[in-house]
Coordinates of C-alpha atoms in Angstrom, one line a residue:
Chain H
M1 CA 85.5 3.7 33.5
N2 CA 85.5 5.8 36.7
Y3 CA 89.3 5.6 37.3
P4 CA 89.4 8.1 40.1
A5 CA 86.9 5.9 42.0
I6 CA 88.9 2.8 41.5
K7 CA 92.0 4.7 42.6
A8 CA 90.2 6.0 45.7
I9 CA 89.1 2.6 46.8
Y10 CA 92.6 1.1 46.0
I11 CA 94.4 3.8 47.9
F12 CA 92.0 3.7 50.8
E13 CA 92.3 -0.1 51.1
M14 CA 96.1 0.0 50.8
S15 CA 96.3 2.7 53.5
R16 CA 94.9 0.2 55.9
M17 CA 98.0 -1.9 55.2
R18 CA 100.1 1.0 56.2
R19 CA 98.1 1.5 59.4
T20 CA 98.4 -2.1 60.4
L21 CA 102.0 -2.6 59.2
F22 CA 102.9 -5.1 61.9
Q23 CA 99.9 -7.2 61.3
S24 CA 100.2 -7.0 57.5
I25 CA 103.9 -7.6 57.0
V26 CA 105.8 -8.5 60.2
S27 CA 103.3 -11.3 61.2
P28 CA 103.8 -13.3 57.9
V29 CA 107.5 -12.9 58.2
I30 CA 107.5 -14.3 61.8
S31 CA 105.1 -17.1 60.7
T32 CA 107.4 -18.0 57.8
T33 CA 110.4 -18.0 60.0
L34 CA 108.6 -20.4 62.5
Y35 CA 107.6 -22.6 59.6
F36 CA 111.3 -22.9 58.6
V37 CA 112.3 -23.6 62.1
V38 CA 109.7 -26.4 62.6
F39 CA 109.4 -27.8 59.1
G40 CA 112.7 -26.8 57.6
A41 CA 115.0 -27.5 60.5
A42 CA 113.2 -30.1 62.6
I43 CA 111.4 -32.2 60.0
G44 CA 113.7 -31.2 57.2
S45 CA 116.6 -32.9 58.9
R46 CA 114.8 -36.2 58.5
I47 CA 113.6 -35.6 55.0
T48 CA 116.7 -34.6 53.1
E49 CA 115.3 -34.2 49.5
I50 CA 112.0 -34.4 47.5
D51 CA 112.4 -34.8 43.8
G52 CA 116.0 -33.7 44.0
V53 CA 115.2 -30.5 45.9
S54 CA 116.2 -30.0 49.6
Y55 CA 113.2 -30.1 51.8
G56 CA 113.8 -26.6 53.0
S57 CA 113.7 -25.2 49.5
F58 CA 110.9 -27.5 48.5
I59 CA 108.4 -26.0 51.0
V60 CA 109.1 -22.4 49.9
P61 CA 106.5 -22.3 47.1
G62 CA 104.0 -24.0 49.3
L63 CA 104.6 -21.5 52.1
I64 CA 104.2 -18.6 49.7
M65 CA 101.0 -20.0 48.4
L66 CA 99.7 -20.7 51.9
S67 CA 100.2 -17.0 52.7
I68 CA 98.8 -15.8 49.4
L69 CA 95.6 -17.8 49.9
T70 CA 95.0 -16.8 53.5
E71 CA 96.1 -13.2 53.0
S72 CA 94.0 -12.7 49.8
V73 CA 90.9 -14.1 51.4
S74 CA 91.2 -12.3 54.7
N75 CA 92.2 -8.9 53.2
A76 CA 89.4 -8.9 50.6
S77 CA 86.7 -10.2 52.9
F78 CA 87.6 -7.7 55.6
G79 CA 87.8 -4.9 53.1
I80 CA 84.2 -5.2 52.0
Y81 CA 82.8 -6.6 55.3
F82 CA 84.0 -3.7 57.4
P83 CA 82.1 -1.0 55.5
K84 CA 79.0 -3.3 55.6
F85 CA 79.5 -3.7 59.4
S86 CA 80.1 0.0 60.1
G87 CA 77.4 1.2 57.6
S88 CA 79.8 3.2 55.5
I89 CA 79.0 1.0 52.5
Y90 CA 76.2 3.4 51.7
E91 CA 78.8 5.7 50.2
V92 CA 80.1 3.0 47.7
L93 CA 76.5 2.0 46.8
S94 CA 75.5 5.6 46.2
A95 CA 78.6 6.5 44.2
P96 CA 78.7 6.7 40.3
I97 CA 80.7 3.5 40.1
S98 CA 79.9 0.2 38.5
Y99 CA 80.2 -3.2 40.2
I100 CA 83.2 -4.0 38.0
E101 CA 85.0 -0.9 39.3
I102 CA 84.1 -1.6 42.9
T103 CA 85.4 -5.2 42.4
I104 CA 88.6 -3.9 40.8
G105 CA 89.2 -1.5 43.7
Y106 CA 88.7 -3.9 46.5
V107 CA 90.0 -7.0 44.9
G108 CA 93.0 -5.2 43.3
A109 CA 94.0 -3.9 46.7
A110 CA 93.6 -7.2 48.5
A111 CA 95.6 -9.0 45.8
S112 CA 98.3 -6.3 45.9
K113 CA 98.7 -6.8 49.6
S114 CA 99.0 -10.6 49.4
I115 CA 101.5 -10.3 46.6
I116 CA 103.5 -7.9 48.7
V117 CA 103.4 -10.4 51.6
G118 CA 104.2 -13.3 49.3
S119 CA 107.2 -11.4 47.9
I120 CA 108.4 -10.7 51.5
I121 CA 108.1 -14.3 52.4
L122 CA 110.1 -15.2 49.3
L123 CA 112.9 -12.8 50.4
T124 CA 112.7 -14.1 54.0
A125 CA 112.9 -17.7 52.8
N126 CA 116.0 -16.8 50.7
L127 CA 117.8 -16.0 53.9
F128 CA 117.3 -19.6 55.1
V129 CA 117.5 -21.8 52.0
P130 CA 118.8 -21.6 48.5
I131 CA 116.0 -20.8 46.0
Q132 CA 115.9 -21.0 42.3
I133 CA 113.2 -19.8 40.1
A134 CA 113.2 -21.8 36.8
H135 CA 110.3 -19.9 35.2
P136 CA 110.0 -16.4 36.6
I137 CA 107.3 -15.3 34.2
W138 CA 105.1 -18.3 35.1
M139 CA 105.9 -17.8 38.8
I140 CA 104.7 -14.2 38.6
T141 CA 101.7 -15.4 36.6
F142 CA 100.7 -18.0 39.1
L143 CA 101.2 -15.6 41.9
I144 CA 99.0 -12.9 40.4
L145 CA 96.3 -15.2 39.2
T146 CA 96.1 -17.0 42.6
A147 CA 96.1 -13.7 44.5
I148 CA 93.3 -12.3 42.2
S149 CA 91.2 -15.5 42.4
F150 CA 91.4 -15.9 46.2
S151 CA 90.8 -12.1 46.7
L152 CA 87.7 -12.5 44.6
L153 CA 86.7 -15.4 46.8
G154 CA 87.4 -13.3 49.9
F155 CA 85.3 -10.5 48.4
I156 CA 82.4 -12.9 48.0
L157 CA 82.8 -14.2 51.5
G158 CA 82.9 -10.7 52.9
I159 CA 79.6 -9.9 51.1
W160 CA 78.1 -13.1 52.2
A161 CA 79.1 -12.8 55.8
D162 CA 76.6 -11.0 58.1
N163 CA 78.6 -11.4 61.3
W164 CA 82.2 -11.7 62.4
E165 CA 81.9 -15.4 63.0
K166 CA 81.0 -16.1 59.4
L167 CA 83.8 -13.9 58.3
A168 CA 86.3 -16.0 60.2
I169 CA 84.8 -19.4 59.4
A170 CA 85.9 -19.7 55.7
P171 CA 89.6 -18.9 56.2
T172 CA 89.8 -21.0 59.3
L173 CA 87.7 -24.0 58.3
I174 CA 88.2 -24.1 54.6
I175 CA 91.2 -22.2 53.2
T176 CA 93.8 -23.2 55.8
P177 CA 93.0 -26.9 55.8
L178 CA 92.9 -27.0 52.0
A179 CA 96.2 -25.2 51.9
F180 CA 97.8 -27.5 54.4
L181 CA 96.4 -30.6 52.7
G182 CA 97.2 -29.3 49.2
G183 CA 100.8 -30.2 49.3
S184 CA 102.3 -27.1 50.9
F185 CA 104.8 -29.2 52.9
Y186 CA 104.9 -32.4 50.9
S187 CA 104.6 -33.8 47.5
I188 CA 101.3 -35.6 47.0
T189 CA 103.2 -38.5 45.4
M190 CA 104.4 -39.2 49.0
L191 CA 100.7 -40.2 49.9
P192 CA 99.2 -43.7 49.4
P193 CA 97.5 -44.1 46.0
F194 CA 94.0 -43.8 47.4
W195 CA 94.8 -40.5 49.2
Q196 CA 96.5 -39.2 46.1
K197 CA 93.2 -39.5 44.2
I198 CA 91.2 -37.9 47.0
T199 CA 93.8 -35.1 47.2
L200 CA 93.1 -34.2 43.5
L201 CA 89.7 -33.0 44.6
N202 CA 91.4 -30.2 46.5
P203 CA 91.7 -27.2 44.1
V204 CA 94.7 -25.9 46.1
V205 CA 96.8 -28.9 44.9
Y206 CA 96.8 -27.5 41.4
L207 CA 97.9 -24.0 42.5
I208 CA 100.7 -25.2 44.7
S209 CA 101.8 -27.8 42.1
G210 CA 101.9 -25.2 39.3
F211 CA 103.6 -22.6 41.5
R212 CA 106.3 -25.1 42.6
W213 CA 106.8 -26.1 39.0
S214 CA 107.7 -22.5 38.2
F215 CA 110.5 -22.8 40.8
Y216 CA 111.9 -26.3 40.5
E217 CA 110.2 -27.8 37.4
N218 CA 108.7 -30.5 39.7
A219 CA 105.0 -30.8 39.6
D220 CA 102.4 -33.2 41.0
V221 CA 100.1 -32.5 38.1
S222 CA 100.6 -31.1 34.7
V223 CA 101.3 -27.3 34.6
Y224 CA 98.6 -26.9 32.0
V225 CA 96.0 -28.5 34.3
S226 CA 97.2 -26.1 37.0
V227 CA 96.6 -23.1 34.8
G228 CA 93.3 -24.5 33.7
M229 CA 92.1 -25.0 37.3
I230 CA 93.1 -21.5 38.3
G231 CA 91.3 -20.1 35.2
L232 CA 88.2 -22.1 36.1
F233 CA 88.3 -21.0 39.7
L234 CA 88.7 -17.4 38.6
L235 CA 85.8 -17.7 36.2
I236 CA 83.5 -19.2 38.9
C237 CA 84.4 -16.3 41.3
L238 CA 83.8 -13.7 38.6
M239 CA 80.4 -15.2 37.9
L240 CA 79.5 -15.2 41.6
V241 CA 80.5 -11.5 41.8
W242 CA 78.4 -10.7 38.8
F243 CA 75.4 -12.5 40.4
I244 CA 75.9 -10.6 43.7
F245 CA 75.9 -7.2 42.0
K246 CA 73.2 -8.1 39.5
T247 CA 70.8 -9.1 42.4
G248 CA 72.2 -6.8 45.0
Y249 CA 72.6 -9.9 47.2
R250 CA 73.4 -8.8 50.8
L251 CA 74.2 -5.3 49.6
R252 CA 71.1 -3.7 48.2
V253 CA 67.6 -4.6 49.4
Chain W
M1 CA 67.3 29.5 36.2
S2 CA 63.8 29.3 37.6
I3 CA 63.3 27.9 41.0
M4 CA 60.3 26.0 39.6
D5 CA 62.4 23.9 37.3
S6 CA 62.1 20.3 38.6
I7 CA 65.5 18.6 39.3
I8 CA 64.1 15.3 40.8
Q9 CA 61.0 13.6 39.4
I10 CA 59.5 10.7 41.3
K11 CA 56.6 8.8 39.7
N12 CA 54.5 6.0 41.2
L13 CA 57.4 4.9 43.4
S14 CA 56.6 1.9 45.6
K15 CA 58.7 -0.4 47.7
T16 CA 57.8 -3.6 49.6
Y17 CA 60.6 -5.3 51.4
A18 CA 61.2 -9.0 51.4
D19 CA 59.4 -9.4 54.8
G20 CA 56.3 -7.9 53.2
F21 CA 56.6 -4.5 54.8
Q22 CA 55.4 -1.9 52.4
A23 CA 57.7 1.1 52.9
L24 CA 56.5 3.3 50.0
N25 CA 53.2 3.3 48.2
S26 CA 53.0 5.0 44.9
I27 CA 54.9 8.2 45.7
N28 CA 54.7 11.0 43.2
L29 CA 56.9 14.0 43.9
D30 CA 58.8 16.8 42.1
I31 CA 61.7 18.5 43.8
N32 CA 62.4 22.0 42.4
K33 CA 65.9 23.1 41.5
G34 CA 67.5 25.2 44.1
E35 CA 64.9 24.7 46.8
I36 CA 65.1 23.5 50.4
F37 CA 62.6 20.7 50.6
A38 CA 61.8 19.3 54.1
L39 CA 60.4 15.8 54.2
L40 CA 58.6 15.2 57.4
G41 CA 57.2 12.1 58.8
P42 CA 57.2 9.9 62.0
N43 CA 59.7 7.1 62.4
G44 CA 59.2 4.3 59.9
A45 CA 57.2 6.6 57.6
G46 CA 59.4 5.8 54.6
K47 CA 61.6 8.9 54.5
T48 CA 64.9 7.1 54.5
T49 CA 63.7 4.4 52.0
L50 CA 62.7 7.2 49.6
I51 CA 66.0 8.9 49.9
N52 CA 67.9 5.6 49.6
M53 CA 66.0 4.7 46.4
I54 CA 66.9 8.0 44.8
C55 CA 70.5 7.6 45.8
G56 CA 70.8 4.0 44.6
I57 CA 71.2 2.3 47.9
V58 CA 67.8 0.6 47.8
N59 CA 66.6 -1.1 44.6
I60 CA 63.7 0.5 42.8
Q61 CA 60.8 -2.0 42.6
D62 CA 58.0 -0.1 41.0
G63 CA 57.9 3.4 39.5
M64 CA 60.7 5.6 38.4
V65 CA 63.0 8.4 39.6
S66 CA 64.8 10.8 37.4
V67 CA 67.4 13.4 38.4
D68 CA 67.9 16.3 36.1
G69 CA 66.2 14.4 33.3
H70 CA 68.2 11.2 33.8
D71 CA 66.8 7.9 35.0
V72 CA 68.5 6.9 38.3
V73 CA 68.8 3.2 37.2
R74 CA 69.8 3.6 33.5
D75 CA 71.9 6.7 33.9
Y76 CA 73.1 6.0 37.4
R77 CA 76.6 7.5 36.8
K78 CA 75.2 10.9 35.8
T79 CA 72.5 11.0 38.6
R80 CA 74.7 9.8 41.4
S81 CA 77.5 12.2 40.5
M82 CA 75.0 15.0 41.1
I83 CA 73.9 13.8 44.5
G84 CA 75.5 14.0 48.0
L85 CA 74.0 12.0 50.9
V86 CA 74.4 12.6 54.6
P87 CA 73.0 9.5 56.1
Q88 CA 71.0 9.3 59.3
E89 CA 73.5 6.9 61.1
L90 CA 76.9 8.1 62.1
T91 CA 78.7 5.8 59.7
S92 CA 82.3 6.3 58.7
E93 CA 85.6 4.6 58.5
T94 CA 86.6 4.6 62.1
F95 CA 90.4 4.4 61.7
E96 CA 90.8 6.9 58.8
T97 CA 91.7 10.5 59.3
V98 CA 89.2 13.3 58.5
W99 CA 91.3 14.4 55.6
G100 CA 91.6 10.9 54.2
T101 CA 87.9 10.0 54.5
V102 CA 86.8 13.3 52.8
S103 CA 89.4 12.8 50.0
F104 CA 88.2 9.3 49.6
S105 CA 84.7 10.5 49.0
R106 CA 85.8 12.9 46.4
G107 CA 87.6 10.3 44.5
L108 CA 84.8 7.8 44.9
F109 CA 82.5 10.1 43.0
G110 CA 84.9 10.4 40.1
K111 CA 86.5 13.8 41.0
K112 CA 90.2 14.4 40.8
Q113 CA 91.8 15.4 44.1
D114 CA 91.6 19.1 44.9
T115 CA 93.3 19.9 48.1
L116 CA 92.1 23.5 48.1
Y117 CA 88.4 22.5 47.7
V118 CA 88.7 19.9 50.5
E119 CA 90.4 22.5 52.7
K120 CA 87.5 25.0 52.0
I121 CA 84.9 22.4 53.0
L122 CA 86.8 21.4 56.2
K123 CA 87.2 25.0 57.2
A124 CA 83.6 25.8 56.4
L125 CA 82.5 23.0 58.7
S126 CA 85.1 23.9 61.4
L127 CA 86.9 20.6 60.8
W128 CA 90.2 22.0 59.7
E129 CA 91.8 21.7 63.1
K130 CA 90.8 18.0 63.2
K131 CA 91.9 17.1 59.7
D132 CA 94.6 14.7 60.9
N133 CA 92.5 13.2 63.6
T134 CA 91.0 9.8 63.1
I135 CA 87.2 9.6 63.1
L136 CA 87.4 7.4 66.2
T137 CA 88.6 10.3 68.3
L138 CA 85.9 12.7 67.2
S139 CA 82.7 13.6 69.2
G140 CA 79.3 12.7 67.7
G141 CA 78.7 16.2 66.5
M142 CA 82.1 16.3 64.8
K143 CA 81.4 13.0 63.1
R144 CA 78.2 14.4 61.8
R145 CA 80.2 17.3 60.3
V146 CA 82.5 14.8 58.7
L147 CA 79.6 13.1 57.0
I148 CA 78.5 16.5 55.7
A149 CA 82.0 17.2 54.4
K150 CA 82.1 13.8 52.7
A151 CA 78.7 14.5 51.0
L152 CA 80.0 17.9 49.8
A153 CA 83.4 16.5 48.7
H154 CA 82.3 16.0 45.1
E155 CA 80.5 19.3 44.7
P156 CA 77.0 17.9 44.3
K157 CA 74.1 19.8 42.8
I158 CA 71.7 18.0 45.1
I159 CA 72.2 17.1 48.8
F160 CA 70.2 14.9 50.9
L161 CA 70.4 15.4 54.6
D162 CA 68.8 12.6 56.5
E163 CA 68.3 13.8 60.1
P164 CA 71.5 15.8 60.0
T165 CA 71.1 17.4 63.3
A166 CA 70.2 14.4 65.4
G167 CA 72.4 14.3 68.5
V168 CA 74.0 17.6 67.6
D169 CA 74.3 20.4 70.1
V170 CA 72.7 23.8 69.4
E171 CA 75.9 25.7 68.4
L172 CA 76.8 23.0 65.9
R173 CA 73.2 22.8 64.6
Q174 CA 73.3 26.6 63.9
D175 CA 76.7 26.1 62.0
M176 CA 75.2 23.4 59.9
W177 CA 72.1 25.4 59.0
E178 CA 74.4 28.3 58.0
V179 CA 76.3 25.9 55.7
V180 CA 72.9 24.8 54.3
R181 CA 71.9 28.4 53.6
Q182 CA 75.2 29.0 51.9
L183 CA 74.7 25.9 49.7
K184 CA 71.2 27.2 48.8
E185 CA 72.7 30.5 47.7
E186 CA 75.1 28.6 45.5
G187 CA 72.2 27.0 43.8
V188 CA 72.4 23.5 45.5
T189 CA 69.0 21.7 45.9
I190 CA 68.6 20.5 49.5
I191 CA 66.3 17.8 50.7
L192 CA 66.2 17.2 54.4
T193 CA 64.4 15.2 56.9
T194 CA 64.5 16.3 60.5
H195 CA 62.8 15.5 63.8
Y196 CA 63.3 19.2 64.8
I197 CA 60.3 20.5 62.8
E198 CA 61.0 24.0 63.9
E199 CA 64.2 23.8 61.8
A200 CA 62.2 22.9 58.8
E201 CA 59.9 25.8 59.6
Q202 CA 62.8 28.2 59.6
I203 CA 64.7 26.9 56.6
A204 CA 62.5 25.0 54.2
D205 CA 60.9 26.4 51.1
R206 CA 58.5 23.5 50.7
V207 CA 57.3 20.7 53.0
G208 CA 56.3 17.2 52.2
V209 CA 54.6 15.0 54.8
I210 CA 54.9 11.3 54.5
N211 CA 53.3 8.7 56.7
H212 CA 52.9 4.9 56.3
G213 CA 54.7 5.1 53.0
E214 CA 52.2 7.6 51.5
L215 CA 52.9 11.2 50.7
I216 CA 50.0 13.0 52.5
L217 CA 50.8 16.5 51.4
V218 CA 53.3 18.6 49.6
Q219 CA 53.0 22.4 49.8
E220 CA 54.9 25.6 50.0
K221 CA 55.8 26.0 53.7
N222 CA 54.3 29.6 54.0
S223 CA 51.1 28.7 52.2
L224 CA 50.8 25.5 54.3
M225 CA 51.1 27.4 57.5
L226 CA 48.7 30.0 56.3
E227 CA 46.2 27.4 55.2
L228 CA 46.4 24.8 57.9
G229 CA 47.9 26.9 60.6
Q230 CA 45.7 28.4 63.2
K231 CA 46.0 31.3 65.6
H232 CA 44.9 31.4 69.2
L233 CA 43.8 34.6 70.9
Q234 CA 44.1 34.5 74.6
I235 CA 41.8 37.0 76.4
N236 CA 42.8 37.5 80.1
L237 CA 39.6 38.5 81.9
V238 CA 39.3 40.8 84.9
N239 CA 36.7 38.7 86.6
P240 CA 36.2 34.9 86.2
L241 CA 33.3 33.7 84.1
K242 CA 31.1 30.7 85.2
V243 CA 30.1 29.8 81.6
I244 CA 30.7 31.0 78.1
P245 CA 28.0 33.5 77.1
A246 CA 25.5 32.2 74.5
S247 CA 26.3 34.9 72.0
L248 CA 30.0 33.6 71.9
M249 CA 28.9 30.1 71.2
D250 CA 29.1 30.7 67.4
F251 CA 32.9 31.2 67.7
R252 CA 35.4 28.5 68.6
V253 CA 35.9 29.7 72.2
E254 CA 37.0 27.8 75.2
L255 CA 37.2 28.8 78.8
S256 CA 40.3 27.9 80.8
A257 CA 40.1 25.8 84.0
C258 CA 40.7 28.9 86.1
N259 CA 37.7 30.5 84.4
K260 CA 39.7 33.7 83.9
I261 CA 41.0 33.1 80.3
L262 CA 39.0 32.8 77.1
I263 CA 40.8 31.1 74.2
Y264 CA 39.6 31.9 70.7
T265 CA 40.9 29.7 68.0
Y266 CA 40.7 31.1 64.4
D267 CA 42.1 30.6 60.9
K268 CA 45.0 32.8 59.8
N269 CA 43.0 34.3 56.9
D270 CA 40.0 35.1 59.2
D271 CA 40.0 39.0 59.0
F272 CA 37.0 39.8 61.3
G273 CA 36.8 37.2 64.1
V274 CA 39.0 39.0 66.5
S275 CA 37.3 42.4 66.2
S276 CA 33.9 40.7 66.4
I277 CA 34.8 38.8 69.6
L278 CA 36.2 41.9 71.3
E279 CA 33.1 43.9 70.3
L280 CA 30.8 41.2 71.7
L281 CA 32.8 41.1 75.0
S282 CA 32.5 44.9 75.3
S283 CA 28.8 44.8 74.6
L284 CA 28.3 42.0 77.2
G285 CA 30.3 44.1 79.7
I286 CA 33.0 41.5 80.1
A287 CA 36.2 43.4 81.0
Y288 CA 39.6 42.0 80.0
H289 CA 43.1 43.3 80.9
D290 CA 45.4 41.6 78.5
L291 CA 45.5 40.0 75.1
D292 CA 47.9 37.5 73.7
T293 CA 48.1 35.7 70.3
K294 CA 49.9 32.5 69.4
E295 CA 50.4 31.0 66.0
S296 CA 50.5 27.3 65.4
S297 CA 53.8 25.8 64.5
L298 CA 54.7 23.6 61.6
E299 CA 55.1 20.8 64.2
E300 CA 51.5 21.2 65.4
I301 CA 50.3 21.2 61.7
F302 CA 52.4 18.1 61.1
V303 CA 51.0 16.3 64.1
D304 CA 47.5 17.3 63.2
L305 CA 48.0 16.0 59.6
V306 CA 49.4 12.7 60.7
N307 CA 46.6 12.2 63.3
R308 CA 43.9 13.1 60.7
K309 CA 45.3 10.5 58.4
L310 CA 45.3 7.9 61.2
T311 CA 41.6 8.6 62.1

């Protein structure tokens, strides 16, 4: 294992977060505050409780998950796309580093950033509403697994994208709608039966449900199903990354 | 260590891209340890593809490449850790500092951070003053230096310089060649491509000419210039000639447009042509007031070789 190389990529990627501190940290904090104002205060005053939890507290896991998904995808996709765009990818491709190490470096950094952002949102939310974490170990497990899975997805998207438009399409047209429709701001039991069934096709439902369970022990689907779905998603992403590096898809000609 | 020990072996290397363009056609080449090898060829000849295949950036389709006895595909960790690459394009992480990007390169190639070594490289390339500047703020020439610093960051045994002086001013170019000479003294093998063929002429030990994906020629630079190079003797006549005398027709002699200069072209290893011509001119009573000789450059040899292949 080429540990110095993994460390170099990781530090290099994390240093971008330092350079763009406002965009990386302050923006999510402001967004979260706005969500609390709009959903927590305005709408929350009309929806007092969901499954025994105040609406403001109920949306916290969904908000964190929403940020984790979007941050993981955007950080990882940008991290690998930008060297491709600037041409500096030649250095990574010519270095004595395996595809596993490349992936650990880029995905590890993207996942770390999104976990940091998620933690900041959790702390910010705590200023507005009371939060309890019933299963902290599970909460951290869900957080890490989701961050890694969606960073892998972002990494794949960054390799697939050959222009800026494609890079922006997936987070805007896929991730954000899935997160919004995945129960970030409501329980899927609040939907009519038909839409409940349709919603179960959305993989994000399982992530948010499992994550919310680790807070309030309320879940739309079984926690084991949630873990299984994250595991399955992780496996699919790993297989796609393996295929990309095996074939050199969009990296080596 | 003998200079003739091969450090890179290329056997039957071919590459056809997905669009059907054949970039390389059965290349066979040995690069000797410690030499400066200049790879010359027109645009699109296959120079960069060849370099990229050795470095692992382009997949090998047919043939094999070994570096210091290790296959570049099977033992890629060993081979790549020995190689440093300065690419043709000015590609680097725009928002990173000079120090940060060079340190990144060192780590990427598996070396632990060594601030003294990075400092030494930056000073050698006159980048020390700019170490905290972001790449974005540097001139084209300075960016080129940064790419060289990055390539040297992991102390490679072999360095590829793909058009390293393109767009670089004269002073900077001289500095770079000084660094290249120092690297050679330290035993580093250098493979360079350049459009400035006079640079290859000054610095290279051997020359390879590639065109349309085929290696036309590989030869010691000095023997190449001796073998394929020609000399021109310019004889400035006192009085103009109307035609070239019949007795001079056996020689490759031309008369200039002004009819006052005879130009004799001869091979470098021709020992008697010049004296024979001058004797003939004296016997014919043709007076001359000045003589001038000119040697063909590597560039002329290169152009001639490429044109010959085309025809």
